[in-house]
Amino acid sequence: MRRWLWLVYVAVLCTLPMRAAFAVEPAVAGGTATHGMVAQITLDGPIGPAAAEYFDDASKRAVADGAVAIVLRLDTPGGLAESMRQIIASMLSCEVPVLVYVAPGGARAASAGTYILYAGQIAAMAPATHLGAATPVQLGGDRPVPLPKASDQPAAAGSAAKDEPGAGDDAESHKVMNDAIAYIRSLAQLRGRNAQWAEQAVRGAATLTASEAAQQHVIDFVAADVADLLDKADGRKVQVRDRDVTLQLKGASVHEYAPGARTRFLAIITNPTIAYLLLLAGIFGLLLEAMHPGAMLPGIAGGICLLVGLYALQLLPVNYAGLALMALGVGLLVAEAVNPSVGAFGVGGLVSFVVGSVMLMNTGVPGYGVNLGVIAGIAVCAAGLLALIVWLVFRSRRAGPVTGDAAMQMDIGELLEPVEAGGEAWMMVRGERWRARCDTALPAGARVRVVSRQGLLLRVEPA
């Protein structure tokens, strides 16, 4: 009997993997997204490498877990074009519909967020939100390219943007602009949305509120919350890759997919200010190790910080001229500390370091610039250190000698015993016992001044 019970137990265990496989089987069957679990992914903040990796990883996990759709809750001021394109590529290749939802109230889908909103099978916004201002920004520049003209009108569908001469309008900037226009128009045509307004958002940095976007067919509808989003999306037919799918989302459960530890770590180090501080910590840690060999800790910590900082910088739009100026500035400051001069090296190094820091990531992309307060704080500290070094140098030049015969001359000492005129006696000077000769008779305890030294004999006179 017990043998039969064991056989039943083993059979039940063997069926568990099959039950799990059926449970995570893709929920899009027969062209209809059935009731089930909806995954929610939240992109809150600038679009960067961490956000792109987070969406790609979370969307794949959601599909593997059997999600029937993905709700991408969006609130972003924009970000890096490369990261935006990675997110959109993941959305277009995803096996389940992606519902892009700008929320909560007060959120925005600006710049890169507008492209992502256009790429979703369903585009929705919460009340009191807005989108637009999708003009591309030059890396290393401080303004959009090219600046829109008052006479600019949206180009006809499928036509290239017209090049017009103007200050700062060169071939490269027109390539960037036309590429951005073509990209967002292709997304608008794919999803059947307002392509002309999409071009205006890129060319003229146009913006819309949620209700205006719904009226102009930029989004599908306005939804108060995620539940309302699923209710309004229910029954709509969308295109997922190469097939049509009818959404059945009313009453579906929503599961939040939070970023993993790697994504959170990547988000921290790819913050431009953090990457900047890591770079500086690495440089100065290695310098401390070089000046104090055997300390170990500064060298180890500096090496780790430098490698992590360089990894972060290669993911970010770095201006290498700024990086070179920073390295030159640090070198000049070190040269001033090692071989103090009148401050020429130090002042040049400080100017080079500050200018390089400002240039390092001055992209104009929201959220992707080094905090100027941090740069100012480090510059003030460096200036204070430089001023201290220069002050110490000048003070040392004004100070008298502290060792040798020159330092001992004119020192004041005390006789330990009486001395006759022209005789010798013991005296105490600088905490040391010396034999002294004096031309004047003096009692014990008298204070005398050192005049000269002859071997181990001091010549003194009354103080």
PDB file of C-alpha atoms in Angstrom, residues 235-438:
ATOM      1  CA  GLY A 235     -12.117  45.208 -27.109  1.00  0.00           C
ATOM      2  CA  ARG A 236      -9.788  47.330 -29.245  1.00  0.00           C
ATOM      3  CA  LYS A 237      -7.975  45.673 -32.130  1.00  0.00           C
ATOM      4  CA  VAL A 238      -4.218  46.336 -32.269  1.00  0.00           C
ATOM      5  CA  GLN A 239      -1.307  45.067 -34.296  1.00  0.00           C
ATOM      6  CA  VAL A 240       1.316  43.019 -32.462  1.00  0.00           C
ATOM      7  CA  ARG A 241       4.269  42.394 -34.751  1.00  0.00           C
ATOM      8  CA  ASP A 242       2.687  40.759 -37.862  1.00  0.00           C
ATOM      9  CA  ARG A 243      -0.732  39.818 -36.453  1.00  0.00           C
ATOM     10  CA  ASP A 244      -3.914  41.556 -35.293  1.00  0.00           C
ATOM     11  CA  VAL A 245      -4.956  41.079 -31.681  1.00  0.00           C
ATOM     12  CA  THR A 246      -8.217  42.008 -29.971  1.00  0.00           C
ATOM     13  CA  LEU A 247      -7.578  43.123 -26.403  1.00  0.00           C
ATOM     14  CA  GLN A 248      -9.550  41.462 -23.608  1.00  0.00           C
ATOM     15  CA  LEU A 249      -8.258  43.334 -20.547  1.00  0.00           C
ATOM     16  CA  LYS A 250     -11.269  44.244 -18.449  1.00  0.00           C
ATOM     17  CA  GLY A 251     -10.795  42.889 -14.936  1.00  0.00           C
ATOM     18  CA  ALA A 252      -7.246  41.655 -15.576  1.00  0.00           C
ATOM     19  CA  SER A 253      -4.894  41.637 -12.602  1.00  0.00           C
ATOM     20  CA  VAL A 254      -1.938  44.058 -12.684  1.00  0.00           C
ATOM     21  CA  HIS A 255       1.519  42.950 -11.556  1.00  0.00           C
ATOM     22  CA  GLU A 256       4.295  45.527 -11.047  1.00  0.00           C
ATOM     23  CA  TYR A 257       7.732  44.600 -12.422  1.00  0.00           C
ATOM     24  CA  ALA A 258      10.289  46.553 -10.422  1.00  0.00           C
ATOM     25  CA  PRO A 259      13.855  47.030 -11.688  1.00  0.00           C
ATOM     26  CA  GLY A 260      16.424  44.460 -10.551  1.00  0.00           C
ATOM     27  CA  ALA A 261      19.576  45.100  -8.542  1.00  0.00           C
ATOM     28  CA  ARG A 262      21.748  45.422 -11.673  1.00  0.00           C
ATOM     29  CA  THR A 263      19.384  47.972 -13.205  1.00  0.00           C
ATOM     30  CA  ARG A 264      19.257  50.025 -10.006  1.00  0.00           C
ATOM     31  CA  PHE A 265      23.056  49.973  -9.784  1.00  0.00           C
ATOM     32  CA  LEU A 266      23.327  51.010 -13.443  1.00  0.00           C
ATOM     33  CA  ALA A 267      20.858  53.843 -12.847  1.00  0.00           C
ATOM     34  CA  ILE A 268      23.033  55.156 -10.004  1.00  0.00           C
ATOM     35  CA  ILE A 269      26.397  55.077 -11.758  1.00  0.00           C
ATOM     36  CA  THR A 270      25.061  56.447 -15.065  1.00  0.00           C
ATOM     37  CA  ASN A 271      23.845  59.541 -13.302  1.00  0.00           C
ATOM     38  CA  PRO A 272      26.282  62.083 -14.816  1.00  0.00           C
ATOM     39  CA  THR A 273      27.060  63.677 -11.439  1.00  0.00           C
ATOM     40  CA  ILE A 274      27.771  60.292  -9.819  1.00  0.00           C
ATOM     41  CA  ALA A 275      29.953  59.217 -12.763  1.00  0.00           C
ATOM     42  CA  TYR A 276      31.836  62.525 -12.485  1.00  0.00           C
ATOM     43  CA  LEU A 277      32.451  62.040  -8.748  1.00  0.00           C
ATOM     44  CA  LEU A 278      33.545  58.432  -9.281  1.00  0.00           C
ATOM     45  CA  LEU A 279      36.052  59.597 -11.879  1.00  0.00           C
ATOM     46  CA  LEU A 280      37.503  62.208  -9.524  1.00  0.00           C
ATOM     47  CA  ALA A 281      37.605  59.775  -6.599  1.00  0.00           C
ATOM     48  CA  GLY A 282      39.507  57.295  -8.754  1.00  0.00           C
ATOM     49  CA  ILE A 283      42.047  59.856  -9.953  1.00  0.00           C
ATOM     50  CA  PHE A 284      42.799  61.291  -6.517  1.00  0.00           C
ATOM     51  CA  GLY A 285      42.837  57.845  -4.894  1.00  0.00           C
ATOM     52  CA  LEU A 286      45.554  56.709  -7.290  1.00  0.00           C
ATOM     53  CA  LEU A 287      47.471  59.963  -6.760  1.00  0.00           C
ATOM     54  CA  LEU A 288      47.398  59.459  -2.979  1.00  0.00           C
ATOM     55  CA  GLU A 289      48.689  55.921  -3.434  1.00  0.00           C
ATOM     56  CA  ALA A 290      51.498  57.200  -5.675  1.00  0.00           C
ATOM     57  CA  MET A 291      52.528  59.830  -3.114  1.00  0.00           C
ATOM     58  CA  HIS A 292      52.214  57.416  -0.156  1.00  0.00           C
ATOM     59  CA  PRO A 293      53.260  53.977  -1.439  1.00  0.00           C
ATOM     60  CA  GLY A 294      52.030  51.107   0.675  1.00  0.00           C
ATOM     61  CA  ALA A 295      48.878  52.831   1.955  1.00  0.00           C
ATOM     62  CA  MET A 296      46.892  50.285  -0.130  1.00  0.00           C
ATOM     63  CA  LEU A 297      43.375  51.561   0.640  1.00  0.00           C
ATOM     64  CA  PRO A 298      43.529  54.742  -1.511  1.00  0.00           C
ATOM     65  CA  GLY A 299      44.956  52.783  -4.435  1.00  0.00           C
ATOM     66  CA  ILE A 300      42.405  49.955  -4.224  1.00  0.00           C
ATOM     67  CA  ALA A 301      39.407  52.255  -3.726  1.00  0.00           C
ATOM     68  CA  GLY A 302      40.701  54.656  -6.392  1.00  0.00           C
ATOM     69  CA  GLY A 303      41.174  51.895  -8.937  1.00  0.00           C
ATOM     70  CA  ILE A 304      37.658  50.552  -8.375  1.00  0.00           C
ATOM     71  CA  CYS A 305      36.098  54.023  -8.565  1.00  0.00           C
ATOM     72  CA  LEU A 306      38.040  54.887 -11.720  1.00  0.00           C
ATOM     73  CA  LEU A 307      37.008  51.693 -13.538  1.00  0.00           C
ATOM     74  CA  VAL A 308      33.343  52.045 -12.526  1.00  0.00           C
ATOM     75  CA  GLY A 309      33.400  55.723 -13.517  1.00  0.00           C
ATOM     76  CA  LEU A 310      34.940  54.958 -16.909  1.00  0.00           C
ATOM     77  CA  TYR A 311      32.332  52.210 -17.485  1.00  0.00           C
ATOM     78  CA  ALA A 312      29.580  54.737 -16.746  1.00  0.00           C
ATOM     79  CA  LEU A 313      31.160  57.357 -19.009  1.00  0.00           C
ATOM     80  CA  GLN A 314      31.277  54.997 -21.982  1.00  0.00           C
ATOM     81  CA  LEU A 315      27.496  54.620 -21.652  1.00  0.00           C
ATOM     82  CA  LEU A 316      26.979  58.402 -21.583  1.00  0.00           C
ATOM     83  CA  PRO A 317      27.441  61.109 -24.242  1.00  0.00           C
ATOM     84  CA  VAL A 318      30.837  62.329 -23.053  1.00  0.00           C
ATOM     85  CA  ASN A 319      32.688  65.269 -24.606  1.00  0.00           C
ATOM     86  CA  TYR A 320      36.254  63.992 -24.764  1.00  0.00           C
ATOM     87  CA  ALA A 321      37.695  67.504 -25.041  1.00  0.00           C
ATOM     88  CA  GLY A 322      36.171  68.191 -21.637  1.00  0.00           C
ATOM     89  CA  LEU A 323      37.617  64.949 -20.267  1.00  0.00           C
ATOM     90  CA  ALA A 324      41.081  65.885 -21.583  1.00  0.00           C
ATOM     91  CA  LEU A 325      40.840  69.351 -19.999  1.00  0.00           C
ATOM     92  CA  MET A 326      39.919  67.752 -16.673  1.00  0.00           C
ATOM     93  CA  ALA A 327      42.936  65.438 -16.844  1.00  0.00           C
ATOM     94  CA  LEU A 328      45.211  68.396 -17.704  1.00  0.00           C
ATOM     95  CA  GLY A 329      43.779  70.386 -14.806  1.00  0.00           C
ATOM     96  CA  VAL A 330      44.392  67.584 -12.308  1.00  0.00           C
ATOM     97  CA  GLY A 331      47.946  67.177 -13.618  1.00  0.00           C
ATOM     98  CA  LEU A 332      48.700  70.887 -13.215  1.00  0.00           C
ATOM     99  CA  LEU A 333      47.248  70.940  -9.687  1.00  0.00           C
ATOM    100  CA  VAL A 334      49.429  67.962  -8.742  1.00  0.00           C
ATOM    101  CA  ALA A 335      52.466  69.688 -10.269  1.00  0.00           C
ATOM    102  CA  GLU A 336      51.725  72.776  -8.145  1.00  0.00           C
ATOM    103  CA  ALA A 337      51.490  70.648  -5.010  1.00  0.00           C
ATOM    104  CA  VAL A 338      54.705  68.739  -5.726  1.00  0.00           C
ATOM    105  CA  ASN A 339      56.785  71.710  -6.950  1.00  0.00           C
ATOM    106  CA  PRO A 340      55.205  74.863  -5.490  1.00  0.00           C
ATOM    107  CA  SER A 341      55.631  77.912  -7.684  1.00  0.00           C
ATOM    108  CA  VAL A 342      54.021  81.333  -7.615  1.00  0.00           C
ATOM    109  CA  GLY A 343      50.684  79.648  -8.386  1.00  0.00           C
ATOM    110  CA  ALA A 344      50.860  79.600 -12.210  1.00  0.00           C
ATOM    111  CA  PHE A 345      50.446  75.817 -12.438  1.00  0.00           C
ATOM    112  CA  GLY A 346      47.692  75.835  -9.850  1.00  0.00           C
ATOM    113  CA  VAL A 347      45.641  78.635 -11.423  1.00  0.00           C
ATOM    114  CA  GLY A 348      45.995  77.090 -14.882  1.00  0.00           C
ATOM    115  CA  GLY A 349      45.019  73.688 -13.524  1.00  0.00           C
ATOM    116  CA  LEU A 350      41.979  75.083 -11.724  1.00  0.00           C
ATOM    117  CA  VAL A 351      40.736  76.904 -14.826  1.00  0.00           C
ATOM    118  CA  SER A 352      41.328  73.843 -17.009  1.00  0.00           C
ATOM    119  CA  PHE A 353      39.565  71.560 -14.524  1.00  0.00           C
ATOM    120  CA  VAL A 354      36.461  73.764 -14.183  1.00  0.00           C
ATOM    121  CA  VAL A 355      36.111  74.345 -17.939  1.00  0.00           C
ATOM    122  CA  GLY A 356      36.541  70.618 -18.630  1.00  0.00           C
ATOM    123  CA  SER A 357      33.958  69.723 -15.977  1.00  0.00           C
ATOM    124  CA  VAL A 358      31.386  72.064 -17.519  1.00  0.00           C
ATOM    125  CA  MET A 359      32.099  70.716 -21.015  1.00  0.00           C
ATOM    126  CA  LEU A 360      32.129  67.054 -19.948  1.00  0.00           C
ATOM    127  CA  MET A 361      28.426  66.352 -20.498  1.00  0.00           C
ATOM    128  CA  ASN A 362      26.925  69.636 -21.603  1.00  0.00           C
ATOM    129  CA  THR A 363      24.433  67.945 -23.936  1.00  0.00           C
ATOM    130  CA  GLY A 364      21.288  69.924 -23.246  1.00  0.00           C
ATOM    131  CA  VAL A 365      19.486  66.591 -22.743  1.00  0.00           C
ATOM    132  CA  PRO A 366      17.225  66.809 -19.659  1.00  0.00           C
ATOM    133  CA  GLY A 367      18.764  64.999 -16.718  1.00  0.00           C
ATOM    134  CA  TYR A 368      22.088  64.365 -18.458  1.00  0.00           C
ATOM    135  CA  GLY A 369      24.435  67.087 -17.276  1.00  0.00           C
ATOM    136  CA  VAL A 370      26.796  67.293 -14.318  1.00  0.00           C
ATOM    137  CA  ASN A 371      25.300  69.303 -11.486  1.00  0.00           C
ATOM    138  CA  LEU A 372      26.874  72.770 -11.612  1.00  0.00           C
ATOM    139  CA  GLY A 373      26.673  73.036  -7.828  1.00  0.00           C
ATOM    140  CA  VAL A 374      28.938  70.002  -7.497  1.00  0.00           C
ATOM    141  CA  ILE A 375      31.414  71.481  -9.987  1.00  0.00           C
ATOM    142  CA  ALA A 376      31.347  74.821  -8.143  1.00  0.00           C
ATOM    143  CA  GLY A 377      31.887  73.115  -4.775  1.00  0.00           C
ATOM    144  CA  ILE A 378      34.863  71.117  -6.031  1.00  0.00           C
ATOM    145  CA  ALA A 379      36.295  74.231  -7.723  1.00  0.00           C
ATOM    146  CA  VAL A 380      35.996  76.255  -4.507  1.00  0.00           C
ATOM    147  CA  CYS A 381      37.707  73.489  -2.509  1.00  0.00           C
ATOM    148  CA  ALA A 382      40.498  73.264  -5.100  1.00  0.00           C
ATOM    149  CA  ALA A 383      40.899  77.052  -5.072  1.00  0.00           C
ATOM    150  CA  GLY A 384      41.083  77.034  -1.263  1.00  0.00           C
ATOM    151  CA  LEU A 385      43.711  74.290  -1.329  1.00  0.00           C
ATOM    152  CA  LEU A 386      45.700  76.182  -3.952  1.00  0.00           C
ATOM    153  CA  ALA A 387      45.549  79.388  -1.901  1.00  0.00           C
ATOM    154  CA  LEU A 388      46.735  77.468   1.186  1.00  0.00           C
ATOM    155  CA  ILE A 389      49.699  76.009  -0.728  1.00  0.00           C
ATOM    156  CA  VAL A 390      50.707  79.437  -2.094  1.00  0.00           C
ATOM    157  CA  TRP A 391      50.387  81.024   1.389  1.00  0.00           C
ATOM    158  CA  LEU A 392      52.548  78.311   2.934  1.00  0.00           C
ATOM    159  CA  VAL A 393      55.173  78.819   0.231  1.00  0.00           C
ATOM    160  CA  PHE A 394      55.387  82.577   0.838  1.00  0.00           C
ATOM    161  CA  ARG A 395      55.388  82.102   4.617  1.00  0.00           C
ATOM    162  CA  SER A 396      58.258  79.634   4.360  1.00  0.00           C
ATOM    163  CA  ARG A 397      60.229  82.147   2.309  1.00  0.00           C
ATOM    164  CA  ARG A 398      59.743  84.839   4.961  1.00  0.00           C
ATOM    165  CA  ALA A 399      60.562  82.518   7.870  1.00  0.00           C
ATOM    166  CA  GLY A 400      64.061  82.406   9.309  1.00  0.00           C
ATOM    167  CA  PRO A 401      66.289  79.322   9.410  1.00  0.00           C
ATOM    168  CA  VAL A 402      65.284  76.645  11.903  1.00  0.00           C
ATOM    169  CA  THR A 403      68.381  74.386  11.849  1.00  0.00           C
ATOM    170  CA  GLY A 404      72.177  74.775  11.722  1.00  0.00           C
ATOM    171  CA  ASP A 405      74.454  77.550  12.981  1.00  0.00           C
ATOM    172  CA  ALA A 406      72.317  80.275  11.421  1.00  0.00           C
ATOM    173  CA  ALA A 407      69.286  79.093  13.375  1.00  0.00           C
ATOM    174  CA  MET A 408      71.209  78.831  16.663  1.00  0.00           C
ATOM    175  CA  GLN A 409      72.686  82.326  16.460  1.00  0.00           C
ATOM    176  CA  MET A 410      70.714  84.816  18.513  1.00  0.00           C
ATOM    177  CA  ASP A 411      68.999  82.032  20.476  1.00  0.00           C
ATOM    178  CA  ILE A 412      68.445  82.796  24.159  1.00  0.00           C
ATOM    179  CA  GLY A 413      69.717  80.312  26.777  1.00  0.00           C
ATOM    180  CA  GLU A 414      70.278  80.091  30.559  1.00  0.00           C
ATOM    181  CA  LEU A 415      73.526  79.558  32.467  1.00  0.00           C
ATOM    182  CA  LEU A 416      73.507  76.480  34.691  1.00  0.00           C
ATOM    183  CA  GLU A 417      76.473  77.709  36.735  1.00  0.00           C
ATOM    184  CA  PRO A 418      78.330  81.007  37.306  1.00  0.00           C
ATOM    185  CA  VAL A 419      80.990  82.038  34.805  1.00  0.00           C
ATOM    186  CA  GLU A 420      84.004  84.317  35.180  1.00  0.00           C
ATOM    187  CA  ALA A 421      85.036  86.883  32.587  1.00  0.00           C
ATOM    188  CA  GLY A 422      86.610  84.979  29.721  1.00  0.00           C
ATOM    189  CA  GLY A 423      85.785  81.671  31.432  1.00  0.00           C
ATOM    190  CA  GLU A 424      83.559  78.696  30.465  1.00  0.00           C
ATOM    191  CA  ALA A 425      80.448  77.196  32.034  1.00  0.00           C
ATOM    192  CA  TRP A 426      77.494  74.947  31.189  1.00  0.00           C
ATOM    193  CA  MET A 427      74.294  76.457  29.757  1.00  0.00           C
ATOM    194  CA  MET A 428      70.896  75.221  28.522  1.00  0.00           C
ATOM    195  CA  VAL A 429      69.643  76.257  25.079  1.00  0.00           C
ATOM    196  CA  ARG A 430      66.866  74.625  23.007  1.00  0.00           C
ATOM    197  CA  GLY A 431      66.597  71.940  25.657  1.00  0.00           C
ATOM    198  CA  GLU A 432      70.250  70.924  25.214  1.00  0.00           C
ATOM    199  CA  ARG A 433      73.333  71.326  27.462  1.00  0.00           C
ATOM    200  CA  TRP A 434      76.158  73.234  25.793  1.00  0.00           C
ATOM    201  CA  ARG A 435      79.576  74.474  26.958  1.00  0.00           C
ATOM    202  CA  ALA A 436      79.621  78.284  26.740  1.00  0.00           C
ATOM    203  CA  ARG A 437      82.344  80.969  26.936  1.00  0.00           C
ATOM    204  CA  CYS A 438      81.481  84.519  27.957  1.00  0.00           C
TER     205      CYS A 438
END
